Short mmCIF file of C-alpha atoms in Angstrom, two decimals:
data_model
loop_
_atom_site.label_atom_id
_atom_site.label_comp_id
_atom_site.label_asym_id
_atom_site.label_seq_id
_atom_site.Cartn_x
_atom_site.Cartn_y
_atom_site.Cartn_z
CA MET A 1 0.85 14.87 -121.38
CA ASN A 2 1.42 12.80 -118.25
CA TYR A 3 4.30 13.36 -115.89
CA ARG A 4 5.99 11.43 -113.12
CA ILE A 5 6.51 13.58 -110.06
CA ASP A 6 7.80 12.80 -106.57
CA ASN A 7 6.42 15.44 -104.25
CA LEU A 8 9.05 15.00 -101.51
CA GLN A 9 12.56 13.65 -101.20
CA TYR A 10 15.37 14.44 -98.76
CA CYS A 11 18.45 12.39 -99.64
CA ASN A 12 22.17 12.70 -99.09
CA TRP A 13 22.40 14.11 -102.60
CA GLU A 14 24.99 12.72 -105.00
CA ARG A 15 25.06 11.46 -108.59
CA GLU A 16 23.88 7.98 -107.56
CA ILE A 17 20.56 9.41 -106.28
CA PHE A 18 20.00 11.46 -109.42
CA GLU A 19 20.58 8.27 -111.45
CA ILE A 20 18.01 6.38 -109.37
CA ASN A 21 15.46 9.15 -110.01
CA HIS A 22 16.36 9.12 -113.71
CA GLU A 23 15.90 5.35 -113.96
CA ALA A 24 12.54 5.76 -112.23
CA GLY A 25 11.57 8.14 -115.03
CA LEU A 26 10.86 11.05 -112.70
CA ASN A 27 10.31 14.30 -114.58
CA ALA A 28 10.21 16.35 -111.37
CA VAL A 29 11.18 16.02 -107.72
CA HIS A 30 10.35 18.43 -104.91
CA VAL A 31 13.49 18.27 -102.77
CA THR A 32 13.91 19.47 -99.22
CA VAL A 33 16.80 21.94 -99.18
CA VAL A 34 16.26 23.11 -95.61
CA TYR A 35 14.98 21.68 -92.32
CA HIS A 36 16.03 24.04 -89.54
CA GLU A 37 18.52 26.30 -91.32
CA ASP A 38 18.33 30.09 -91.09
CA PHE A 39 18.61 32.39 -94.13
CA ASP A 40 22.42 32.35 -94.38
CA GLU A 41 22.54 28.58 -93.98
CA PHE A 42 19.90 28.23 -96.72
CA LEU A 43 22.20 30.18 -99.05
CA LYS A 44 24.96 27.63 -98.31
CA ARG A 45 22.55 24.81 -99.26
CA THR A 46 21.81 26.56 -102.58
CA SER A 47 25.58 26.75 -103.26
CA GLU A 48 25.84 23.00 -102.69
CA TRP A 49 22.95 22.50 -105.11
CA ASN A 50 24.62 24.73 -107.72
CA LYS A 51 27.53 22.30 -107.62
CA HIS A 52 25.13 19.35 -108.09
CA PHE A 53 23.52 21.10 -111.08
CA GLU A 54 26.94 21.78 -112.67
CA GLU A 55 28.29 18.29 -112.14
CA ASN A 56 25.09 16.47 -113.15
CA SER A 57 23.71 18.69 -115.87
CA ASP A 58 23.00 15.60 -117.99
CA LEU A 59 20.50 14.42 -115.32
CA ILE A 60 19.05 17.41 -113.44
CA PHE A 61 18.36 21.15 -113.54
CA LEU A 62 16.69 23.67 -111.22
CA GLY A 63 12.96 23.90 -111.80
CA LYS A 64 11.45 27.37 -111.62
CA SER A 65 7.91 26.87 -112.94
CA TYR A 66 5.53 24.08 -114.00
CA LYS A 67 6.80 24.49 -117.57
CA ASP A 68 10.11 23.03 -116.45
CA ILE A 69 8.37 19.68 -115.88
CA GLU A 70 7.50 19.53 -119.58
CA LYS A 71 11.02 20.64 -120.46
CA ALA A 72 12.46 17.90 -118.23
CA LYS A 73 10.37 15.24 -119.98
CA LEU A 74 11.42 16.45 -123.43
CA GLU A 75 15.10 16.51 -122.41
CA ASN A 76 14.94 13.23 -120.49
CA LYS A 77 16.05 14.90 -117.25
CA THR A 78 14.61 15.52 -113.78
CA ALA A 79 13.59 19.05 -112.79
CA ILE A 80 14.51 19.75 -109.16
CA PHE A 81 12.12 22.02 -107.22
CA PHE A 82 13.37 23.54 -103.94
CA GLY A 83 11.28 23.40 -100.77
CA PHE A 84 11.65 23.97 -97.01
CA GLN A 85 10.33 21.64 -94.27
CA ASN A 86 10.32 24.53 -91.78
CA CYS A 87 9.99 28.30 -92.04
CA SER A 88 13.30 28.96 -90.27
CA PRO A 89 14.96 30.57 -93.35
CA ILE A 90 12.56 33.53 -93.23
CA GLU A 91 13.52 33.99 -89.56
CA ASP A 92 11.27 36.76 -88.16
CA ASP A 93 11.38 38.92 -91.29
CA ILE A 94 8.51 39.16 -93.79
CA ASN A 95 10.95 40.57 -96.38
CA LEU A 96 12.85 37.28 -96.49
CA VAL A 97 9.85 35.53 -98.11
CA GLU A 98 10.63 37.28 -101.39
CA LYS A 99 14.37 36.71 -100.90
CA VAL A 100 14.07 32.93 -100.48
CA HIS A 101 11.83 32.83 -103.56
CA GLU A 102 14.52 34.69 -105.54
CA HIS A 103 16.91 31.90 -104.53
CA GLY A 104 14.61 29.18 -105.85
CA CYS A 105 12.28 28.30 -102.96
CA LEU A 106 8.86 27.27 -104.34
CA PHE A 107 7.43 25.34 -101.36
CA MET A 108 7.56 26.13 -97.64
CA GLN A 109 6.06 24.28 -94.69
CA LEU A 110 4.67 26.74 -92.15
CA THR A 111 5.87 24.35 -89.42
CA TYR A 112 7.90 21.24 -88.90
CA ASN A 113 6.66 19.14 -85.94
CA ASN A 114 6.86 21.89 -83.28
CA GLN A 115 5.39 25.36 -82.97
CA SER A 116 6.90 27.88 -85.38
CA LEU A 117 6.45 31.64 -85.59
CA LEU A 118 3.78 31.01 -88.25
CA ALA A 119 1.66 28.09 -87.01
CA THR A 120 1.52 24.97 -84.83
CA GLY A 121 3.19 21.65 -85.64
CA CYS A 122 1.49 18.27 -85.29
CA TYR A 123 3.61 17.23 -82.28
CA GLU A 124 2.49 20.08 -80.01
CA LYS A 125 -0.14 19.48 -77.30
CA ASN A 126 -2.24 22.52 -78.27
CA ASP A 127 -2.84 24.08 -81.67
CA SER A 128 -3.56 27.81 -81.76
CA GLY A 129 -3.71 27.97 -85.54
CA VAL A 130 -2.03 30.42 -87.88
CA THR A 131 -0.40 33.30 -85.96
CA ASN A 132 -0.33 37.05 -86.67
CA PHE A 133 3.01 36.65 -88.49
CA GLY A 134 1.62 33.51 -90.19
CA ARG A 135 -1.22 35.49 -91.80
CA GLU A 136 1.24 38.01 -93.17
CA ALA A 137 3.58 35.25 -94.42
CA ILE A 138 0.75 33.43 -96.25
CA LYS A 139 -0.26 36.66 -98.01
CA GLU A 140 3.35 37.24 -99.03
CA MET A 141 3.86 33.61 -100.16
CA ASN A 142 0.72 33.95 -102.30
CA ARG A 143 2.09 37.16 -103.79
CA VAL A 144 5.59 35.95 -104.69
CA GLY A 145 4.57 32.39 -105.62
CA ILE A 146 5.63 30.01 -102.85
CA VAL A 147 3.29 27.08 -102.25
CA ILE A 148 2.13 26.55 -98.65
CA ASP A 149 2.91 23.00 -97.49
CA MET A 150 1.24 21.80 -94.25
CA SER A 151 2.56 18.21 -94.16
CA HIS A 152 3.92 18.50 -90.60
CA SER A 153 1.33 20.95 -89.23
CA ALA A 154 -1.48 20.47 -86.73
CA GLU A 155 -5.11 20.29 -87.85
CA LYS A 156 -6.48 23.73 -86.90
CA SER A 157 -3.37 25.40 -88.31
CA THR A 158 -3.88 23.54 -91.59
CA LEU A 159 -7.57 24.45 -91.80
CA ASP A 160 -6.62 28.08 -91.06
CA ALA A 161 -3.99 28.05 -93.82
CA ILE A 162 -6.51 26.68 -96.34
CA GLU A 163 -8.94 29.45 -95.39
CA ILE A 164 -6.42 32.30 -95.38
CA SER A 165 -4.51 31.34 -98.52
CA GLU A 166 -5.93 32.69 -101.77
CA LYS A 167 -4.24 29.85 -103.63
CA PRO A 168 -4.55 26.06 -103.08
CA ILE A 169 -2.18 24.61 -100.50
CA VAL A 170 -0.51 21.19 -100.41
CA ILE A 171 0.28 18.34 -98.07
CA THR A 172 3.23 16.93 -99.99
CA HIS A 173 3.92 13.89 -97.83
CA ALA A 174 1.44 12.24 -95.42
CA ASN A 175 -1.24 9.55 -95.42
CA PRO A 176 -4.88 9.44 -94.31
CA PHE A 177 -5.54 8.95 -90.62
CA PHE A 178 -8.35 6.45 -91.41
CA TRP A 179 -5.68 4.00 -92.65
CA TYR A 180 -3.00 4.51 -90.02
CA ASN A 181 -3.30 6.45 -86.79
CA ALA A 182 -0.08 8.55 -86.69
CA LYS A 183 0.26 12.15 -85.54
CA ARG A 184 1.56 13.06 -89.01
CA ASN A 185 -1.39 11.56 -90.89
CA LYS A 186 -4.52 13.56 -91.77
CA SER A 187 -8.22 13.37 -90.85
CA ASN A 188 -11.02 12.93 -93.40
CA VAL A 189 -12.39 16.39 -92.59
CA LEU A 190 -9.02 17.96 -93.30
CA LEU A 191 -8.48 15.97 -96.52
CA LYS A 192 -11.92 16.90 -97.86
CA THR A 193 -11.40 20.59 -97.06
CA LEU A 194 -7.99 20.40 -98.73
CA ALA A 195 -9.43 18.83 -101.88
CA ASP A 196 -12.46 21.16 -102.00
CA SER A 197 -10.07 24.11 -102.05
CA GLY A 198 -8.08 22.62 -104.95
CA GLY A 199 -5.16 21.35 -102.85
CA MET A 200 -3.31 18.04 -103.15
CA LEU A 201 -2.07 15.21 -100.94
CA GLY A 202 1.17 13.35 -101.68
CA LEU A 203 0.93 9.82 -100.29
CA SER A 204 4.01 8.90 -98.31
CA LEU A 205 6.19 5.78 -98.20
CA TYR A 206 7.95 6.75 -94.96
CA ALA A 207 7.74 3.84 -92.51
CA HIS A 208 6.28 5.92 -89.64
CA HIS A 209 3.33 6.95 -91.84
CA LEU A 210 2.54 3.39 -92.99
CA LYS A 211 0.21 0.77 -91.57
CA ASP A 212 2.49 -2.08 -90.40
CA SER A 213 5.51 0.21 -90.84
CA SER A 214 8.25 -1.38 -93.00
CA ASN A 215 6.11 -4.51 -93.36
CA CYS A 216 3.31 -2.60 -95.07
CA SER A 217 2.08 -4.62 -98.06
CA LEU A 218 1.69 -3.15 -101.53
CA GLU A 219 -1.91 -4.37 -101.47
CA SER A 220 -2.67 -2.47 -98.27
CA PHE A 221 -1.07 0.72 -99.66
CA CYS A 222 -3.06 0.43 -102.90
CA GLU A 223 -6.32 -0.19 -101.04
CA MET A 224 -5.66 2.96 -99.00
CA THR A 225 -4.93 4.87 -102.20
CA ALA A 226 -8.21 3.73 -103.79
CA LYS A 227 -10.19 4.71 -100.67
CA THR A 228 -8.47 8.09 -100.58
CA ALA A 229 -9.36 8.62 -104.23
CA ASP A 230 -12.99 7.80 -103.40
CA LEU A 231 -12.84 10.34 -100.57
CA ILE A 232 -11.16 13.32 -102.24
CA GLY A 233 -10.93 12.53 -105.98
CA VAL A 234 -8.01 11.07 -107.89
CA LYS A 235 -6.89 14.42 -109.31
CA ASN A 236 -6.03 15.63 -105.79
CA ILE A 237 -3.66 12.74 -105.09
CA GLY A 238 0.03 12.31 -105.83
CA ILE A 239 3.05 10.55 -104.36
CA GLY A 240 5.39 12.28 -101.87
CA SER A 241 7.73 9.39 -101.14
CA ASP A 242 9.70 11.11 -98.34
CA LEU A 243 12.64 9.16 -99.75
CA CYS A 244 15.56 9.63 -97.39
CA LEU A 245 18.56 7.76 -98.83
CA ASN A 246 22.13 7.48 -97.53
CA HIS A 247 21.81 9.80 -94.53
CA PRO A 248 23.64 8.80 -91.33
CA ASN A 249 21.55 8.47 -88.17
CA SER A 250 22.92 11.78 -86.88
CA VAL A 251 21.13 13.64 -89.72
CA VAL A 252 17.88 11.81 -89.06
CA GLU A 253 18.17 12.78 -85.37
CA TRP A 254 18.83 16.40 -86.31
CA MET A 255 15.77 16.38 -88.58
CA ARG A 256 13.57 15.27 -85.69
CA ASN A 257 15.22 17.10 -82.80
CA GLY A 258 16.72 20.18 -84.39
CA THR A 259 18.50 22.04 -81.58
CA TRP A 260 15.50 22.69 -79.33
CA THR A 261 16.16 19.96 -76.75
CA LYS A 262 19.21 18.57 -74.97
CA THR A 263 17.71 15.11 -74.68
CA LYS A 264 16.42 12.87 -77.44
CA ASN A 265 12.82 14.00 -77.85
CA TYR A 266 10.96 13.13 -81.03
CA GLY A 267 7.81 14.86 -79.75
CA MET B 1 18.03 47.22 -45.87
CA ASN B 2 15.61 48.78 -48.35
CA TYR B 3 16.42 49.27 -52.00
CA ARG B 4 15.00 51.30 -54.86
CA ILE B 5 14.59 49.20 -57.97
CA ASP B 6 13.04 49.93 -61.35
CA ASN B 7 12.04 46.60 -62.85
CA LEU B 8 11.98 47.77 -66.49
CA GLN B 9 13.47 50.56 -68.55
CA TYR B 10 14.29 50.81 -72.26
CA CYS B 11 15.87 54.19 -73.00
CA ASN B 12 18.14 55.59 -75.65
CA TRP B 13 21.00 55.06 -73.23
CA GLU B 14 23.45 57.87 -72.57
CA ARG B 15 24.98 59.57 -69.54
CA GLU B 16 21.97 61.86 -69.11
CA ILE B 17 19.72 58.84 -68.44
CA PHE B 18 22.14 57.32 -65.94
CA GLU B 19 22.20 60.69 -64.13
CA ILE B 20 18.39 60.76 -64.00
CA ASN B 21 18.39 57.27 -62.46
CA HIS B 22 21.12 58.33 -60.03
CA GLU B 23 19.18 61.39 -58.94
CA ALA B 24 16.14 59.17 -58.42
CA GLY B 25 18.27 57.11 -56.03
CA LEU B 26 17.81 53.87 -57.98
CA ASN B 27 20.07 51.09 -56.68
CA ALA B 28 19.11 48.77 -59.53
CA VAL B 29 17.48 48.93 -62.95
CA HIS B 30 16.43 45.98 -65.10
CA VAL B 31 17.18 47.25 -68.61
CA THR B 32 15.96 45.84 -71.89
CA VAL B 33 19.01 45.07 -74.01
CA VAL B 34 17.13 43.21 -76.74
CA TYR B 35 13.69 43.29 -78.37
CA HIS B 36 13.89 41.29 -81.59
CA GLU B 37 17.64 40.82 -82.00
CA ASP B 38 19.17 37.41 -82.71
CA PHE B 39 22.21 36.07 -80.83
CA ASP B 40 24.87 37.94 -82.84
CA GLU B 41 22.93 41.20 -82.60
CA PHE B 42 22.62 40.69 -78.82
CA LEU B 43 26.42 40.48 -78.63
CA LYS B 44 26.59 43.86 -80.39
CA ARG B 45 24.23 45.31 -77.78
CA THR B 46 26.51 44.00 -74.99
CA SER B 47 29.48 45.75 -76.67
CA GLU B 48 27.55 49.01 -76.65
CA TRP B 49 26.81 48.46 -72.96
CA ASN B 50 30.48 47.76 -72.22
CA LYS B 51 31.20 51.23 -73.57
CA HIS B 52 28.50 52.71 -71.32
CA PHE B 53 30.01 50.93 -68.29
CA GLU B 54 33.51 52.22 -69.12
CA GLU B 55 32.43 55.80 -69.75
CA ASN B 56 30.04 56.00 -66.79
CA SER B 57 31.77 53.89 -64.18
CA ASP B 58 31.08 56.57 -61.55
CA LEU B 59 27.32 55.97 -62.03
CA ILE B 60 26.67 52.39 -63.20
CA PHE B 61 28.04 48.86 -63.33
CA LEU B 62 26.79 45.49 -64.65
CA GLY B 63 24.76 43.60 -62.05
CA LYS B 64 25.29 39.87 -61.90
CA SER B 65 23.49 38.84 -58.70
CA TYR B 66 21.22 40.28 -56.01
CA LYS B 67 24.32 41.12 -53.96
CA ASP B 68 25.15 43.78 -56.54
CA ILE B 69 22.09 45.75 -55.42
CA GLU B 70 23.60 46.07 -51.95
CA LYS B 71 26.97 46.94 -53.48
CA ALA B 72 25.33 49.63 -55.63
CA LYS B 73 23.71 51.20 -52.58
CA LEU B 74 26.98 51.22 -50.64
CA GLU B 75 28.85 52.76 -53.60
CA ASN B 76 26.06 55.21 -54.47
CA LYS B 77 25.70 53.75 -57.98
CA THR B 78 23.04 51.98 -60.03
CA ALA B 79 23.45 48.27 -60.81
CA ILE B 80 22.28 47.52 -64.37
CA PHE B 81 20.65 44.10 -64.89
CA PHE B 82 20.28 42.84 -68.49
CA GLY B 83 17.00 41.44 -69.78
CA PHE B 84 15.31 40.52 -73.08
CA GLN B 85 11.75 41.45 -74.11
CA ASN B 86 11.66 38.55 -76.57
CA CYS B 87 13.36 35.16 -76.79
CA SER B 88 14.85 35.87 -80.23
CA PRO B 89 18.50 35.77 -79.02
CA ILE B 90 18.25 32.07 -78.21
CA GLU B 91 16.95 31.50 -81.77
CA ASP B 92 15.95 27.82 -82.04
CA ASP B 93 18.88 26.52 -79.98
CA ILE B 94 18.57 25.38 -76.35
CA ASN B 95 22.35 25.74 -75.93
CA LEU B 96 22.11 29.50 -76.42
CA VAL B 97 20.25 29.85 -73.08
CA GLU B 98 23.51 29.25 -71.22
CA LYS B 99 25.42 31.45 -73.70
CA VAL B 100 23.18 34.50 -73.22
CA HIS B 101 23.46 34.02 -69.44
CA GLU B 102 27.26 34.01 -69.75
CA HIS B 103 26.93 37.40 -71.48
CA GLY B 104 24.89 38.87 -68.63
CA CYS B 105 21.25 38.05 -69.43
CA LEU B 106 19.31 37.55 -66.17
CA PHE B 107 15.71 38.06 -67.39
CA MET B 108 14.02 36.81 -70.54
CA GLN B 109 10.43 37.21 -71.72
CA LEU B 110 9.20 34.01 -73.34
CA THR B 111 7.25 36.19 -75.82
CA TYR B 112 6.83 39.75 -76.91
CA ASN B 113 3.27 40.49 -78.20
CA ASN B 114 3.17 37.77 -80.88
CA GLN B 115 3.66 34.01 -80.86
CA SER B 116 7.26 32.96 -80.23
CA LEU B 117 8.87 29.52 -80.42
CA LEU B 118 8.35 29.26 -76.64
CA ALA B 119 4.84 30.56 -75.92
CA THR B 120 2.00 32.84 -77.06
CA GLY B 121 2.00 36.63 -76.81
CA CYS B 122 -0.93 38.69 -75.55
CA TYR B 123 -1.77 40.09 -79.01
CA GLU B 124 -2.49 36.72 -80.65
CA LYS B 125 -6.08 35.54 -81.16
CA ASN B 126 -5.46 32.08 -79.67
CA ASP B 127 -3.14 31.01 -76.87
CA SER B 128 -1.78 27.46 -77.03
CA GLY B 129 0.38 27.87 -73.93
CA VAL B 130 4.01 26.94 -73.46
CA THR B 131 5.34 24.91 -76.43
CA ASN B 132 7.58 21.83 -76.52
CA PHE B 133 10.66 24.05 -76.94
CA GLY B 134 9.24 26.38 -74.27
CA ARG B 135 9.24 23.59 -71.67
CA GLU B 136 12.88 22.82 -72.42
CA ALA B 137 13.82 26.51 -72.33
CA ILE B 138 12.15 27.04 -68.93
CA LYS B 139 14.05 24.07 -67.48
CA GLU B 140 17.30 25.44 -68.86
CA MET B 141 16.58 29.00 -67.65
CA ASN B 142 15.91 27.57 -64.18
CA ARG B 143 19.20 25.69 -64.32
CA VAL B 144 21.47 28.53 -65.44
CA GLY B 145 19.66 31.29 -63.51
CA ILE B 146 17.61 33.40 -65.94
CA VAL B 147 14.32 34.73 -64.56
CA ILE B 148 11.21 34.05 -66.67
CA ASP B 149 9.36 37.29 -67.46
CA MET B 150 5.80 37.00 -68.85
CA SER B 151 4.93 40.71 -69.10
CA HIS B 152 3.89 40.53 -72.77
CA SER B 153 2.53 36.95 -72.77
CA ALA B 154 -1.01 35.62 -73.04
CA GLU B 155 -2.83 34.23 -69.99
CA LYS B 156 -2.66 30.45 -70.52
CA SER B 157 1.01 30.72 -71.52
CA THR B 158 1.70 32.64 -68.30
CA LEU B 159 -0.18 30.13 -66.12
CA ASP B 160 1.72 27.31 -67.87
CA ALA B 161 5.05 29.05 -67.20
CA ILE B 162 4.21 29.46 -63.50
CA GLU B 163 3.36 25.74 -63.31
CA ILE B 164 6.38 24.48 -65.25
CA SER B 165 9.02 26.72 -63.70
CA GLU B 166 10.62 25.43 -60.51
CA LYS B 167 11.47 29.01 -59.54
CA PRO B 168 9.14 32.02 -59.19
CA ILE B 169 8.52 33.96 -62.36
CA VAL B 170 7.94 37.71 -62.83
CA ILE B 171 5.77 40.17 -64.69
CA THR B 172 8.16 43.09 -64.62
CA HIS B 173 5.89 45.69 -66.26
CA ALA B 174 2.09 45.55 -66.46
CA ASN B 175 -0.96 46.60 -64.45
CA PRO B 176 -4.06 44.79 -63.19
CA PHE B 177 -6.88 44.31 -65.67
CA PHE B 178 -9.44 45.27 -62.98
CA TRP B 179 -8.12 48.85 -63.14
CA TYR B 180 -7.64 49.24 -66.87
CA ASN B 181 -8.80 46.87 -69.60
CA ALA B 182 -5.76 46.57 -71.89
CA LYS B 183 -4.48 43.41 -73.60
CA ARG B 184 -1.18 43.84 -71.78
CA ASN B 185 -2.74 44.05 -68.30
CA LYS B 186 -3.35 40.99 -66.12
CA SER B 187 -6.41 39.25 -64.65
CA ASN B 188 -7.00 38.73 -60.92
CA VAL B 189 -6.72 34.95 -61.35
CA LEU B 190 -3.35 35.31 -63.01
CA LEU B 191 -2.06 37.81 -60.43
CA LYS B 192 -3.12 35.59 -57.53
CA THR B 193 -1.49 32.52 -59.09
CA LEU B 194 1.64 34.57 -59.70
CA ALA B 195 1.78 35.77 -56.08
CA ASP B 196 0.96 32.33 -54.61
CA SER B 197 3.98 30.93 -56.45
CA GLY B 198 6.27 33.64 -55.04
CA GLY B 199 6.38 35.77 -58.19
CA MET B 200 6.19 39.55 -58.49
CA LEU B 201 4.38 42.23 -60.50
CA GLY B 202 6.09 45.48 -61.51
CA LEU B 203 3.43 48.20 -61.86
CA SER B 204 3.89 50.13 -65.07
CA LEU B 205 3.78 53.84 -65.91
CA TYR B 206 3.54 53.31 -69.68
CA ALA B 207 0.57 55.32 -71.04
CA HIS B 208 -1.07 52.35 -72.81
CA HIS B 209 -1.24 50.43 -69.51
CA LEU B 210 -2.78 53.32 -67.55
CA LYS B 211 -6.39 54.25 -66.88
CA ASP B 212 -6.91 57.62 -68.65
CA SER B 213 -3.58 57.13 -70.45
CA SER B 214 -1.25 60.15 -70.03
CA ASN B 215 -3.94 61.90 -67.98
CA CYS B 216 -3.89 59.20 -65.31
CA SER B 217 -3.92 60.86 -61.89
CA LEU B 218 -1.49 59.99 -59.15
CA GLU B 219 -4.49 59.33 -56.88
CA SER B 220 -5.93 56.79 -59.33
CA PHE B 221 -2.57 55.02 -59.67
CA CYS B 222 -2.13 54.88 -55.87
CA GLU B 223 -5.65 53.55 -55.35
CA MET B 224 -4.92 50.81 -57.90
CA THR B 225 -1.66 50.03 -56.10
CA ALA B 226 -3.46 49.73 -52.74
CA LYS B 227 -6.11 47.42 -54.23
CA THR B 228 -3.42 45.30 -55.88
CA ALA B 229 -1.62 45.04 -52.54
CA ASP B 230 -4.89 43.88 -50.95
CA LEU B 231 -5.25 41.28 -53.70
CA ILE B 232 -1.75 39.76 -53.85
CA GLY B 233 0.19 41.18 -50.89
CA VAL B 234 2.55 44.14 -50.81
CA LYS B 235 5.69 41.98 -50.89
CA ASN B 236 4.79 40.78 -54.40
CA ILE B 237 4.59 44.29 -55.88
CA GLY B 238 7.25 46.53 -57.36
CA ILE B 239 7.56 49.24 -60.00
CA GLY B 240 8.48 48.46 -63.61
CA SER B 241 8.22 51.93 -65.06
CA ASP B 242 8.71 50.92 -68.72
CA LEU B 243 10.56 54.25 -68.98
CA CYS B 244 11.33 54.82 -72.65
CA LEU B 245 13.26 58.09 -72.95
CA ASN B 246 14.74 59.82 -76.00
CA HIS B 247 13.89 57.18 -78.60
CA PRO B 248 12.78 58.38 -82.04
CA ASN B 249 9.38 57.17 -83.29
CA SER B 250 11.11 54.73 -85.66
CA VAL B 251 12.45 52.76 -82.69
CA VAL B 252 9.05 52.68 -81.02
CA GLU B 253 7.54 51.37 -84.29
CA TRP B 254 10.25 48.70 -84.53
CA MET B 255 9.53 47.65 -80.93
CA ARG B 256 5.87 47.06 -81.77
CA ASN B 257 6.15 45.80 -85.37
CA GLY B 258 9.52 44.11 -85.47
CA THR B 259 9.95 42.87 -89.04
CA TRP B 260 6.96 40.52 -89.19
CA THR B 261 4.61 42.76 -91.18
CA LYS B 262 4.93 45.11 -94.13
CA THR B 263 2.12 47.33 -92.93
CA LYS B 264 1.80 49.13 -89.60
CA ASN B 265 0.20 46.52 -87.36
CA TYR B 266 0.40 46.92 -83.61
CA GLY B 267 -1.62 43.73 -83.08
#
């Protein structure tokens, strides 16, 4: 059976968005529930989601395993899979990896754009790779069943994660560097290593990752997709739209800046 | 006037310890109030210290500036200066730098042994230097008046901190690498750069930093001190004993392991 999956969305969630995803025929969406939140703040996000699931049970439900994608298709709904764009909810505590999984987390980026306790982000000047704590966290994520997502990580850190992880990792939302030279896009070497290890790349529709930004043509995007398929095989490719609907600018700024700088600094 | 200062102690604080410091004629002690605590936990530590100050006001008081060292000498007391051995209390929020200063913090290590959000610790395999957030934190520490302590940091991170900081930095507790080859001890290049920028080194009595560990002779320690004075000048040298009295083993394990690993791993 074939499924329609969006590997990354972060919207200002409300019924209207779930209807858009339903009309698009999406069986599954990996949603960002956390950017920079700590563990307690993550729990608040899950409470908000519980309300969404209650009020929109005709459209969505919480996905807990791949079988829920099939279930979603049969029931004409969208399975929602929780993921983090930063590792902040596990704070500095290895035991929180299992706790966040118990609360539905199935994907976690080891870094957002900056250095984290686990690895280096793609906006840092130097990349020291996966840290001591990062090695322990990867082992624990493998054990409990959280997928390692390196979309916002630097190259050496990503190669380290592929090597250390006993399970395939993912880059849910980014494009190839050969098509558009952005810090967030990925080199051929990295993409091949990712694919050889069984991992996947979700191609992104976010303007900053696109050649010609918002003016990117469908033809150009499809050409890039075909070349990427030639490079790493079609089975390793998906779509991670990075759809970001109805958020005010203040939320977009917080995504990029977090609370680590007093001035506007997108890295 | 001359003063007796211990640049680092972390004891299981009680009156007996304050009496020992009083008998030793210490005018000032830089005490570790936090290893891995977050902001709220730091506030709890300050409450515990408030109790110590109330119950032992004949022996100690909270130091807030260098003038309190003179005051301590005149009043025959010990001024207690608060410091952190990790940057965990500022979490991922630049605004907490000013907050921790308001609560008495005058020294902060940018890292303990592992990677932090600010820089790399001396037990990591690779050292990427001061991070994006680290640069902002150093600027803010300079502004509010918190001294940067790189005792547990890796070499490039320390050299970066010296370069970025507009004020001298310190290594409150470590020894020269030329005397004893430990990950925590410091190279000649680093020590010279530190001294040239007006910083200071506190020589440490902690067994793991000593040649011949607990069997280190006084003669050997004094010879090392003389050589270090030849290398960087006597005015840049102090004592940071790393005195760690009356703690159970569980606390020592927590100091080294924090909560980042499920197995015993001292790095």
